PDB file of C-alpha atoms in Angstrom:
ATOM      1  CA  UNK V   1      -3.062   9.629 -11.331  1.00 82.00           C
ATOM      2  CA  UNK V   2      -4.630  12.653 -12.987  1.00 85.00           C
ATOM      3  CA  UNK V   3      -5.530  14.163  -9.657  1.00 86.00           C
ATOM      4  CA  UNK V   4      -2.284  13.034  -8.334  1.00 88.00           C
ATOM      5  CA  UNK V   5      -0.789  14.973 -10.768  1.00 94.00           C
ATOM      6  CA  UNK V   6      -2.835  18.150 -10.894  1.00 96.00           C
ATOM      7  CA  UNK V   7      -2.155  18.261  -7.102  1.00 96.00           C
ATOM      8  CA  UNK V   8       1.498  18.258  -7.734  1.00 97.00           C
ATOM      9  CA  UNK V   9       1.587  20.906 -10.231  1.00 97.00           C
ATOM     10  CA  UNK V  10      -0.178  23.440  -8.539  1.00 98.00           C
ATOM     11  CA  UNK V  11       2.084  23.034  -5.383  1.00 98.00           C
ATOM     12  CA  UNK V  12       5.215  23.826  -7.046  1.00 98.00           C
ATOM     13  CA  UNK V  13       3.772  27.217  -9.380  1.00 98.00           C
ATOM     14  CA  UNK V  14       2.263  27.577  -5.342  1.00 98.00           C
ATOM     15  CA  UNK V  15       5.987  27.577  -3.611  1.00 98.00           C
ATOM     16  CA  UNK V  16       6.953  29.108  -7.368  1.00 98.00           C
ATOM     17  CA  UNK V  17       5.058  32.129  -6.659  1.00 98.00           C
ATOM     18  CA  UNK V  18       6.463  32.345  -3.143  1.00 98.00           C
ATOM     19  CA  UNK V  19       9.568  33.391  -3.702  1.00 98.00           C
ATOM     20  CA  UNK V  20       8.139  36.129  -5.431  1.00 97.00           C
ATOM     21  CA  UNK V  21       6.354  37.564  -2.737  1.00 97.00           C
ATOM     22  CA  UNK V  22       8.157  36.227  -0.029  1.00 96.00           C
ATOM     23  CA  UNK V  23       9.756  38.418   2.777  1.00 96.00           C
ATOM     24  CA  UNK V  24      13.869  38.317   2.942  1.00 96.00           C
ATOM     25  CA  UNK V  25      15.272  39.662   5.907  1.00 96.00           C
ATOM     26  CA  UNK V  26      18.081  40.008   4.214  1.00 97.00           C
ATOM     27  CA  UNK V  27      19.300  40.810   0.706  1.00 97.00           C
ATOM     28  CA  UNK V  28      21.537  37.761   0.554  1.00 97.00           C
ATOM     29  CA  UNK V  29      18.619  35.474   0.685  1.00 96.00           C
ATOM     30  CA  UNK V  30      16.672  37.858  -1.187  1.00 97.00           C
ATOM     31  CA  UNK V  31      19.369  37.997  -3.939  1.00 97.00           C
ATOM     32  CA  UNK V  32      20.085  33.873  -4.088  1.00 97.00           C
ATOM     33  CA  UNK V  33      16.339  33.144  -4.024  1.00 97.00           C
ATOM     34  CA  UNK V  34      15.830  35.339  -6.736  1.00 97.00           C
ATOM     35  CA  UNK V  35      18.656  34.263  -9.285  1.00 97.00           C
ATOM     36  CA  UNK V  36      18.278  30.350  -8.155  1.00 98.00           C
ATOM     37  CA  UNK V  37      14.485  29.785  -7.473  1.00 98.00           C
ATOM     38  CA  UNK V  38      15.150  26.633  -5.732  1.00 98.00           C
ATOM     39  CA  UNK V  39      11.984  25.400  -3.789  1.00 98.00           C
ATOM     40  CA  UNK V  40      11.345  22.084  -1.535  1.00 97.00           C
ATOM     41  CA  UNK V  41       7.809  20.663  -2.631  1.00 97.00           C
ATOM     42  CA  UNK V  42       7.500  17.735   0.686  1.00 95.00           C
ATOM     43  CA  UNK V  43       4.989  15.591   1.838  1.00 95.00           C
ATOM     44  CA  UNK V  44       3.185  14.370   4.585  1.00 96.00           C
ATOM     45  CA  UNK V  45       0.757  11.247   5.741  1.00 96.00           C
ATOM     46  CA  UNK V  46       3.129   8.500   4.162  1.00 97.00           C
ATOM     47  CA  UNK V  47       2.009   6.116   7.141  1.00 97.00           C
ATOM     48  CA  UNK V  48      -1.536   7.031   6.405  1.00 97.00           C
ATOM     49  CA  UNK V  49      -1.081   6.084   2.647  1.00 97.00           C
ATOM     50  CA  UNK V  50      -0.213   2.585   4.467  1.00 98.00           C
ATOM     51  CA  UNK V  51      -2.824   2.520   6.336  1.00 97.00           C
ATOM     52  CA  UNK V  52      -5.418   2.799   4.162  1.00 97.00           C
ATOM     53  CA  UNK V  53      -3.892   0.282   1.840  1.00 97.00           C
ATOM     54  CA  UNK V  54      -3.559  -2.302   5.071  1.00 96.00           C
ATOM     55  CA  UNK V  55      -0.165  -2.310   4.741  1.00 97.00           C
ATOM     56  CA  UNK V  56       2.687  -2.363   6.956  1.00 97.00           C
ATOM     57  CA  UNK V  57       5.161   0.184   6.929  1.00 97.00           C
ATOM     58  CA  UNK V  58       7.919  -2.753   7.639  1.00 96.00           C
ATOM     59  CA  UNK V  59       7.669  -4.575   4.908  1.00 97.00           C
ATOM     60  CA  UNK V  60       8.449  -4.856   0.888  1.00 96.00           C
ATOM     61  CA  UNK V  61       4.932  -3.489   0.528  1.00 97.00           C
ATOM     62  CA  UNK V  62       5.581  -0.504   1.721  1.00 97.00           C
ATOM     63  CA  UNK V  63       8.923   0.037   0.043  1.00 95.00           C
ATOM     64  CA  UNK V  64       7.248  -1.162  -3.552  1.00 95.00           C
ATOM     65  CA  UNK V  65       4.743   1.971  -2.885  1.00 97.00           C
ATOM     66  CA  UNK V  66       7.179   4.386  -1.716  1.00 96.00           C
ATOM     67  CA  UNK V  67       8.949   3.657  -4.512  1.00 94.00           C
ATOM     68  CA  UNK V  68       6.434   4.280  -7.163  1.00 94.00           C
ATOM     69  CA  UNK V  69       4.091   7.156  -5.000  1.00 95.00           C
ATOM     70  CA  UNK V  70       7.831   8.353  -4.910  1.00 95.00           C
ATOM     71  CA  UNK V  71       8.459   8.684  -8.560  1.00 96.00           C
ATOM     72  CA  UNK V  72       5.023   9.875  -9.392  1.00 96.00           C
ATOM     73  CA  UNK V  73       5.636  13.051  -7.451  1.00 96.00           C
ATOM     74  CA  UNK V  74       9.315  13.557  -8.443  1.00 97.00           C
ATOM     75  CA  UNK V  75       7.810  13.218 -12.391  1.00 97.00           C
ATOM     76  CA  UNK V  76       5.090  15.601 -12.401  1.00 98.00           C
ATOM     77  CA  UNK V  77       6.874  18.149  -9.804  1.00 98.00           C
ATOM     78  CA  UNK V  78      10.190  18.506 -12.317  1.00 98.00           C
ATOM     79  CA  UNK V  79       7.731  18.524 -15.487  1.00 98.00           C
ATOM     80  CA  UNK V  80       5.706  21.102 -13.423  1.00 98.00           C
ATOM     81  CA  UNK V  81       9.130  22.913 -13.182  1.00 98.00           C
ATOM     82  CA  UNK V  82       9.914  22.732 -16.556  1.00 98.00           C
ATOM     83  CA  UNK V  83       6.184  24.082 -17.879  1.00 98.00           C
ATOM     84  CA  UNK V  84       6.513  27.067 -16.020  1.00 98.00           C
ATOM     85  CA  UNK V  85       9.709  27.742 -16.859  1.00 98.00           C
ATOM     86  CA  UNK V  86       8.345  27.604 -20.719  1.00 98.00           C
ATOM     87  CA  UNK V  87       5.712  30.649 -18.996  1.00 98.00           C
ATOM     88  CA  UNK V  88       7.872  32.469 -17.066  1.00 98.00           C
ATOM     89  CA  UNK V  89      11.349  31.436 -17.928  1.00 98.00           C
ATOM     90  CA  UNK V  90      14.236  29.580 -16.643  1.00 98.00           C
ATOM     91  CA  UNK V  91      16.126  29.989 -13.548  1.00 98.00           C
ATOM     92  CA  UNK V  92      18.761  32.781 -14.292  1.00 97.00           C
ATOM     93  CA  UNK V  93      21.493  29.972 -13.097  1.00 97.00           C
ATOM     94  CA  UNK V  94      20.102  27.274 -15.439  1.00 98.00           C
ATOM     95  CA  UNK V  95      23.039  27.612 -17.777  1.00 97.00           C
ATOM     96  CA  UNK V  96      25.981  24.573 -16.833  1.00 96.00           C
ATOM     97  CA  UNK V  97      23.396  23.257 -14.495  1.00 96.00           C
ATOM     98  CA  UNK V  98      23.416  19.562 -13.944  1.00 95.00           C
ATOM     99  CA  UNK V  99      19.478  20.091 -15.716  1.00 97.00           C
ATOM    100  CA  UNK V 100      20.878  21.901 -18.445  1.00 98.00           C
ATOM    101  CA  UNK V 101      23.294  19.253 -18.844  1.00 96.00           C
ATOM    102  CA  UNK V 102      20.515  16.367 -19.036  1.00 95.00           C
ATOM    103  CA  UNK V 103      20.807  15.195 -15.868  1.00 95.00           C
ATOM    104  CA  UNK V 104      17.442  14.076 -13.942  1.00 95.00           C
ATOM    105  CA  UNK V 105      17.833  12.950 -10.272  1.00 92.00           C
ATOM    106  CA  UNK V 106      17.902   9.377 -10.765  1.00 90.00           C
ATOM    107  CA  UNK V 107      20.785  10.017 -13.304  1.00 93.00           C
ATOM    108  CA  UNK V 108      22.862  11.520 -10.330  1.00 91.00           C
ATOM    109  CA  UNK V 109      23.110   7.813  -8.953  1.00 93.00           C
ATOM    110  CA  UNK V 110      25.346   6.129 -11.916  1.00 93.00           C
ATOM    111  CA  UNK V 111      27.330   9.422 -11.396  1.00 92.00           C
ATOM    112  CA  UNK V 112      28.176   8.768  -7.795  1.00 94.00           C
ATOM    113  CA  UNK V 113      28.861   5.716  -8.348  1.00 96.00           C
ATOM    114  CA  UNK V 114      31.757   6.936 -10.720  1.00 95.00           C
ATOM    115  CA  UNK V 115      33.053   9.032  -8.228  1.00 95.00           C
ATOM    116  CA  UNK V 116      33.010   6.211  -4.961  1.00 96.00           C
ATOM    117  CA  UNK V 117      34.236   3.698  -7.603  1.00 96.00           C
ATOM    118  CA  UNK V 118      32.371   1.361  -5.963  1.00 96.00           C
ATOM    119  CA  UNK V 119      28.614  -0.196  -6.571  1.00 95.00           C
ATOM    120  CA  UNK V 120      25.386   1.813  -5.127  1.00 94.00           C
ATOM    121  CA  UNK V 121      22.831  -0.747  -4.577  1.00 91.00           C
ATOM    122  CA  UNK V 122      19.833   1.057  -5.713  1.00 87.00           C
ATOM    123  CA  UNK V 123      16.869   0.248  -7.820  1.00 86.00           C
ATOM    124  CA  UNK V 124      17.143   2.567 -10.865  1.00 89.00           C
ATOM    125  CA  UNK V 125      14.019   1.111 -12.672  1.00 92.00           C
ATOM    126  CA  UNK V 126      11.052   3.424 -13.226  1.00 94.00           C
ATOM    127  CA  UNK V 127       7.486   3.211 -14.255  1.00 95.00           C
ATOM    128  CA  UNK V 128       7.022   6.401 -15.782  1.00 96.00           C
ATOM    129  CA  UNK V 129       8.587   7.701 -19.260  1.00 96.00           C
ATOM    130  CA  UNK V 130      10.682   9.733 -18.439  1.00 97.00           C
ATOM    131  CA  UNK V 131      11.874  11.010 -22.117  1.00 97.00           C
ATOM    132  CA  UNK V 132       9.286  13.337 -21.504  1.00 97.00           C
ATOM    133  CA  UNK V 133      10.420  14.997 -18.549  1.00 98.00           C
ATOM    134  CA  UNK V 134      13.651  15.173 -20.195  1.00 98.00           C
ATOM    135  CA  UNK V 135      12.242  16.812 -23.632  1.00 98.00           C
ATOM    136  CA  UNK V 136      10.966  19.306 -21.901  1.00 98.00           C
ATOM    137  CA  UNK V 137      13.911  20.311 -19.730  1.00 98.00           C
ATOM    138  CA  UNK V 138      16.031  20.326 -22.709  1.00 98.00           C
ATOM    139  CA  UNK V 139      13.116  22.353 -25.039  1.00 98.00           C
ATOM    140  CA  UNK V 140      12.052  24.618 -21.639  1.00 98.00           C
ATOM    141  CA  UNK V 141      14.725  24.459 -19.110  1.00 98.00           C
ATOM    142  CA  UNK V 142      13.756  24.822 -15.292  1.00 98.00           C
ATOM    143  CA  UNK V 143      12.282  27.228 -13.118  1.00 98.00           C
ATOM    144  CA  UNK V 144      13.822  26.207  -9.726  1.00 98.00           C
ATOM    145  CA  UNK V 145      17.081  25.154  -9.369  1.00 98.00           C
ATOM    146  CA  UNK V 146      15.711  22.464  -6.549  1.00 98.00           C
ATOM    147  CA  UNK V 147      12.392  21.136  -6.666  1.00 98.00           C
ATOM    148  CA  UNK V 148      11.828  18.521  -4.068  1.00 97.00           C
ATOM    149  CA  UNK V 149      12.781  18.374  -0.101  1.00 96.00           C
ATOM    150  CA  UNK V 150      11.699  16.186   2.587  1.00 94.00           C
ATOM    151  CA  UNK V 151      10.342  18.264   5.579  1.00 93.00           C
ATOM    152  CA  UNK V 152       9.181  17.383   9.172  1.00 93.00           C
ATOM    153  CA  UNK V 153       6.000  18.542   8.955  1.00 93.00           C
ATOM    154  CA  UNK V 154       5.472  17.866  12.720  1.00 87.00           C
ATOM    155  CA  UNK V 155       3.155  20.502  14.084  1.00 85.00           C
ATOM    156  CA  UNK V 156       1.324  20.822  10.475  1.00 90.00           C
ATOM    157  CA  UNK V 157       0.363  17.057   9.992  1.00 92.00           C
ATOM    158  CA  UNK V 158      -0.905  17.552  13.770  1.00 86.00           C
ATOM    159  CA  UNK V 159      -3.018  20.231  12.808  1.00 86.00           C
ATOM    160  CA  UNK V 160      -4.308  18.315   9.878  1.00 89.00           C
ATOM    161  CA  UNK V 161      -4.837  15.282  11.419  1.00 90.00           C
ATOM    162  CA  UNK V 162      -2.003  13.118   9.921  1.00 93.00           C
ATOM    163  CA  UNK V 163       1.148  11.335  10.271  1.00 94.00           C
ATOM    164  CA  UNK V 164       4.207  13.168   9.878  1.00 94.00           C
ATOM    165  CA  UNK V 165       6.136  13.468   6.791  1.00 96.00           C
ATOM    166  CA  UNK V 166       7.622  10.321   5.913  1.00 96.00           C
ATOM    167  CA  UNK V 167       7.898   8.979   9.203  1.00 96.00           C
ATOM    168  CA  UNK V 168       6.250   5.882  10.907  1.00 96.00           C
ATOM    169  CA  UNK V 169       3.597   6.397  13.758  1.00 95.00           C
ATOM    170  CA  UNK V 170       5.304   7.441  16.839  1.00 93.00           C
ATOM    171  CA  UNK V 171       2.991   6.131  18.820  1.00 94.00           C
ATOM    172  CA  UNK V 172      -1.110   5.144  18.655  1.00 96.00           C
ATOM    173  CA  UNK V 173      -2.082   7.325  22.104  1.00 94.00           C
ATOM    174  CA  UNK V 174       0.191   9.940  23.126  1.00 91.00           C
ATOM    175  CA  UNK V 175       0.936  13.656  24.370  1.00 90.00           C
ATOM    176  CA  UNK V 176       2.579  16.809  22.484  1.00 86.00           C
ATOM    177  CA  UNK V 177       3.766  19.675  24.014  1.00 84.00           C
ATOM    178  CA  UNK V 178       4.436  22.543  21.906  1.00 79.00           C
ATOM    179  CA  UNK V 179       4.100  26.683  22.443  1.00 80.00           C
ATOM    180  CA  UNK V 180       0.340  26.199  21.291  1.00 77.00           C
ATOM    181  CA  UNK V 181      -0.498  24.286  24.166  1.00 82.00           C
ATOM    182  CA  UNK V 182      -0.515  20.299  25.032  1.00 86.00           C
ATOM    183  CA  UNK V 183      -2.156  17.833  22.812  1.00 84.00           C
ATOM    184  CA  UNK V 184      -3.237  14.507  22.579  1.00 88.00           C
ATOM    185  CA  UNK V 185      -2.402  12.796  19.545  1.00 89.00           C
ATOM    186  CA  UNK V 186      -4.301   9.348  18.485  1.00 92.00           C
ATOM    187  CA  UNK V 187      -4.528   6.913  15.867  1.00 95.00           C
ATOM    188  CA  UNK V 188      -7.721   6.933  14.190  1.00 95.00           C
ATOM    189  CA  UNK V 189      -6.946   4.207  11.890  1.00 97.00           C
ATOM    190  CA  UNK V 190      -6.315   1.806  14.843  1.00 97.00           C
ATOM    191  CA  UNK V 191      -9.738   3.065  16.486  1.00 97.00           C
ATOM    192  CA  UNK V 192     -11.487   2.210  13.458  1.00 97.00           C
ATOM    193  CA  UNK V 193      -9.974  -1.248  13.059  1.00 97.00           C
ATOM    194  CA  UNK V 194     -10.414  -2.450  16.937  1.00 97.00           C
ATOM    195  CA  UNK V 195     -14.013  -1.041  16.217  1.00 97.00           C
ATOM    196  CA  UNK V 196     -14.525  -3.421  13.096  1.00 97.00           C
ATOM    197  CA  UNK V 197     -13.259  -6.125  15.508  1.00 96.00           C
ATOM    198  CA  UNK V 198     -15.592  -5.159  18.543  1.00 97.00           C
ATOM    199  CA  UNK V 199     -12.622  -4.300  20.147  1.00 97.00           C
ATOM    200  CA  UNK V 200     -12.511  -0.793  21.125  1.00 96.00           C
ATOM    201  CA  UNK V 201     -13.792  -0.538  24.754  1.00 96.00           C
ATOM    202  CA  UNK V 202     -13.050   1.047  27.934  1.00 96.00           C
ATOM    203  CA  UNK V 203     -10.331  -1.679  28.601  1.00 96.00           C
ATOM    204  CA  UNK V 204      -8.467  -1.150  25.702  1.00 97.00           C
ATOM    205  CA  UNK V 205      -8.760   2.522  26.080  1.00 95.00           C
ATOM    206  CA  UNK V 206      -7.151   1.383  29.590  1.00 96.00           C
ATOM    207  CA  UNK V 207      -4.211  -0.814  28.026  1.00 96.00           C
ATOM    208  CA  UNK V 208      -3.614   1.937  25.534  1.00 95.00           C
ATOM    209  CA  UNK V 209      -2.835   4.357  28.512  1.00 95.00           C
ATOM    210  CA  UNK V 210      -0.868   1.629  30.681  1.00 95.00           C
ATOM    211  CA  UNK V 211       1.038   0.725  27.635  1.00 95.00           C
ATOM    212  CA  UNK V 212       2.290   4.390  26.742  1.00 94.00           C
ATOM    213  CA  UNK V 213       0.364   3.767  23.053  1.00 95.00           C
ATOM    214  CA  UNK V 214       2.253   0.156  22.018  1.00 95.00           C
ATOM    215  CA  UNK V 215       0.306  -2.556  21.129  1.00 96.00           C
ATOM    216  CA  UNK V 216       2.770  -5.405  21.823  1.00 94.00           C
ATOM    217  CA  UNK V 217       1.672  -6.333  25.462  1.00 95.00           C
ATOM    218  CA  UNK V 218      -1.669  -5.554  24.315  1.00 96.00           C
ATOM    219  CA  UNK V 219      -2.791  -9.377  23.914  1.00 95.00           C
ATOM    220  CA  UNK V 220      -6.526  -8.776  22.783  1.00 95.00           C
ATOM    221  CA  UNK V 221      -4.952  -7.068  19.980  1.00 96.00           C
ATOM    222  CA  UNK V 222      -4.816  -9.649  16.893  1.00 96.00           C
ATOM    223  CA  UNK V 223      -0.941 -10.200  15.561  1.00 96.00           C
ATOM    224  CA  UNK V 224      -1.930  -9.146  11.839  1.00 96.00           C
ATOM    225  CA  UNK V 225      -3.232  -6.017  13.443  1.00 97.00           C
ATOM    226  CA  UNK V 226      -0.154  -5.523  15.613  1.00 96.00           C
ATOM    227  CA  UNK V 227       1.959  -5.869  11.610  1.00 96.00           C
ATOM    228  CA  UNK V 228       0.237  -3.080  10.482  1.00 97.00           C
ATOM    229  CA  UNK V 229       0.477  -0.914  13.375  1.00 97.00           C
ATOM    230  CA  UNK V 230       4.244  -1.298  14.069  1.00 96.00           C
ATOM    231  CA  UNK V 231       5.421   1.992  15.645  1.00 95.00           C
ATOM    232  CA  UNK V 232       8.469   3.838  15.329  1.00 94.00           C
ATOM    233  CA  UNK V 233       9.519   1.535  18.132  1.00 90.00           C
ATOM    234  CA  UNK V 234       9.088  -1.560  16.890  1.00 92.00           C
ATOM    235  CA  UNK V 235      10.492  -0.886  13.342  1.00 95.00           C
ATOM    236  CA  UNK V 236      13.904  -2.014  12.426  1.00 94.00           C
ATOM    237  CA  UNK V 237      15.729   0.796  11.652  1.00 92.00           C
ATOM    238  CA  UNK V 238      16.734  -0.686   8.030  1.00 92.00           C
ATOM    239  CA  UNK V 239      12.888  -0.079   6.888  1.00 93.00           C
ATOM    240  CA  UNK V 240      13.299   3.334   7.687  1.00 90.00           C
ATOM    241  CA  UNK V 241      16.273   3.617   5.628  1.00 88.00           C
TER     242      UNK V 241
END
């Protein structure tokens, strides 16, 4: 959790320091960047997380670790927030903020639920302590305004060799076409696992192709195998949510 945590920090005083030296085309965004700070710290390689830990990204499993993996980033990316604002300083906007006025994200829930008059159906436990966190902000403030955003990530988890954001496999063999050129795109998690299983031969290469990347028709393929590597296709939408 250490490194976990040292990674976090130093991406947000990273994206900190980008608004800085970032180039504004115009003086709006120049001007709202400036008095705001807000910044989107994402992620990428979710379904690789799940991989490695033999998981399967439909199942409570994989909603247990989102959860937690989840939290760990939110705590140490608003703490990072908070330290640097002790450095640097607050946001000029931090005044009458929901921050200033206590709130953390997951207190945001209870107040929508006020406001829909009606029960959100949301785990609200944690596994952190957050009265930390919360010291802080209340002894420091915040540097950014927003600290946290889900992004794509498409072409740069390509280039790095990962899944995309927080998204499911697509599929296991398949094609991209972007301005850079066409590429082929393939699961080396799968690979490794049909090689463990002296499966990965010219025939499955074969099957991979004729199936378009699924595994389903694929009968070679062992059914605890085919749990783990449930594509974007095969997924009920509900795990997604």
């Amino acid at each position: 959790e250490e490194l976990h945590a040292e990674t976090v920090k130093t991406a947000v005083n990273m994206l900190d320091n980008v608004i800085d030296i970032n180039f504004y085309p115009t003086i709006e965004a120049k001007n709202s960047n400036l008095k705001h700070r807000p910044v989107g710290l994402g992620l990428m390689g979710f379904q690789d997380a799940l991989y490695e830990l033999k998981v399967s990204y439909a199942s409570q499993e994989a909603v247990d670790f989102a959860d937690y993996s989840m939290e760990l980033i939110s705590y140490y990316a608003i703490l990072a927030s908070s330290e640097i604002a002790k450095e640097k300083g607050a946001y000029s906007t931090f005044k009458g903020s929901k921050w200033d006025r206590g709130f953390i994200p997951l207190d945001t829930i209870d107040l929508l639920e006020k406001e829909r008059g009606m029960p959100i159906e949301v785990d609200r436990s944690a596994k952190k302590d957050w009265s930390i966190v919360r010291k802080s902000i209340a002894k420091y403030g915040m540097r950014n305004s927003n600290v946290m955003a889900i992004a794509p990530t498409a072409t740069i988890a390509n280039i790095t060799g990962i899944s995309q954001s927080i998204e499911p496999t697509y599929r296991h063999l398949y094609s991209k076409s972007n301005l850079s050129g066409e590429f082929i795109v393939v699961n080396p998690y799968l690979i490794q696992d049909l090689k463990d299983r002296n499966l990965w031969d010219d025939t499955m290469i074969d099957d991979l192709k004729y199936y378009d990347g699924l595994l389903n028709d694929i009968d070679r393929i062992p059914d605890d195998l085919k749990h783990i590597y449930k594509t974007a296709i095969d997924i009920d939408a509900e795990w997604l949510i």
